[in-house]
Amino acid sequence: CSASANKPVLTLFTKKPCPLCDEAKEVLEPYKRRFILQEVDITLPENSAWYDKYKYDIPVFHLNGKFLMKHRVDIQKFEDQLRKLELQRE
């Protein structure tokens, strides 16, 4: 069974350097077995649309393609949304 195929995808919109992004990843560390982290570097040319949208807001998180939070990790919100997705899968 490929459990990882069903895991929610948490997209982190980031750029280098991003101390807030590093901090956010540390906060999410205890949950990392429950989701797949996908990082999008908004400074890359192919991500210019995201750059225009989020250049003043990173880190920005999307969960399964939907906007979730920005600037800081809201653990309560993250847990609630993650739990919702996990319940949908069962």
Coordinates of C-alpha atoms in Angstrom, one line a residue:
C1 CA 0.0 0.0 0.0
S2 CA 1.5 3.4 -0.9
A3 CA 0.4 5.5 2.0
S4 CA 2.4 8.5 0.9
A5 CA 0.3 8.8 -2.3
N6 CA -2.7 9.6 0.0
K7 CA -0.9 12.1 2.2
P8 CA -1.9 15.7 2.0
V9 CA 0.6 18.0 0.2
L10 CA 1.7 21.0 2.1
T11 CA 3.2 23.6 -0.3
L12 CA 5.6 26.1 1.2
F13 CA 6.2 29.2 -0.9
T14 CA 9.6 30.4 0.0
K15 CA 12.8 32.1 -1.1
K16 CA 16.4 32.1 0.0
P17 CA 17.2 33.2 2.6
C18 CA 14.0 33.0 4.6
P19 CA 14.5 32.8 8.4
L20 CA 10.7 32.7 8.9
C21 CA 10.4 29.7 6.5
D22 CA 13.1 27.9 8.5
E23 CA 11.2 28.6 11.7
A24 CA 8.0 27.4 10.2
K25 CA 9.6 24.2 9.1
E26 CA 10.8 23.6 12.6
V27 CA 7.3 24.1 14.0
L28 CA 5.9 21.6 11.5
E29 CA 8.7 19.0 12.2
P30 CA 6.5 16.9 14.6
Y31 CA 3.9 16.5 11.9
K32 CA 6.1 15.7 9.0
R33 CA 5.1 12.0 8.8
R34 CA 1.5 13.1 8.1
F35 CA 2.1 15.2 5.0
I36 CA 4.3 15.7 2.0
L37 CA 6.2 19.0 2.1
Q38 CA 6.7 20.6 -1.3
E39 CA 8.8 23.8 -1.5
V40 CA 8.3 26.4 -4.2
D41 CA 11.0 29.0 -4.6
I42 CA 9.1 32.0 -5.7
T43 CA 12.3 33.7 -7.1
L44 CA 12.6 31.1 -9.9
P45 CA 11.5 32.5 -13.3
E46 CA 8.8 29.7 -13.7
N47 CA 7.3 30.8 -10.4
S48 CA 6.9 34.5 -11.2
A49 CA 3.2 34.5 -10.8
W50 CA 3.6 33.3 -7.2
Y51 CA 6.4 35.9 -6.7
D52 CA 4.0 38.7 -7.7
K53 CA 1.4 37.3 -5.4
Y54 CA 3.4 36.4 -2.3
K55 CA 6.7 38.4 -2.4
Y56 CA 5.8 40.3 0.8
D57 CA 4.1 37.5 2.5
I58 CA 6.3 34.4 2.7
P59 CA 6.2 31.9 4.1
V60 CA 2.9 31.1 2.6
F61 CA 1.3 27.6 2.9
H62 CA -1.2 25.9 0.8
L63 CA -2.6 22.5 1.8
N64 CA -3.6 20.3 -1.1
G65 CA -3.6 23.4 -3.4
K66 CA -5.7 25.6 -1.1
F67 CA -4.4 28.6 0.7
L68 CA -3.9 27.8 4.4
M69 CA -1.8 30.4 6.2
K70 CA 1.0 32.9 5.8
H71 CA 3.8 34.6 7.8
R72 CA 3.6 32.2 10.7
V73 CA 2.4 28.7 11.3
D74 CA -1.0 28.6 12.9
I75 CA -0.7 25.1 14.5
Q76 CA -4.4 24.9 15.5
K77 CA -5.5 25.8 12.0
F78 CA -3.0 23.4 10.5
E79 CA -4.0 20.5 12.7
D80 CA -7.7 21.1 12.1
Q81 CA -7.2 21.1 8.3
L82 CA -4.9 18.1 8.4
R83 CA -7.3 16.1 10.5
K84 CA -10.2 17.0 8.2
L85 CA -8.2 15.7 5.2
E86 CA -7.2 12.6 7.0
L87 CA -10.8 11.8 8.0
Q88 CA -11.9 12.2 4.4
R89 CA -9.3 9.6 3.3
E90 CA -10.5 6.9 5.8

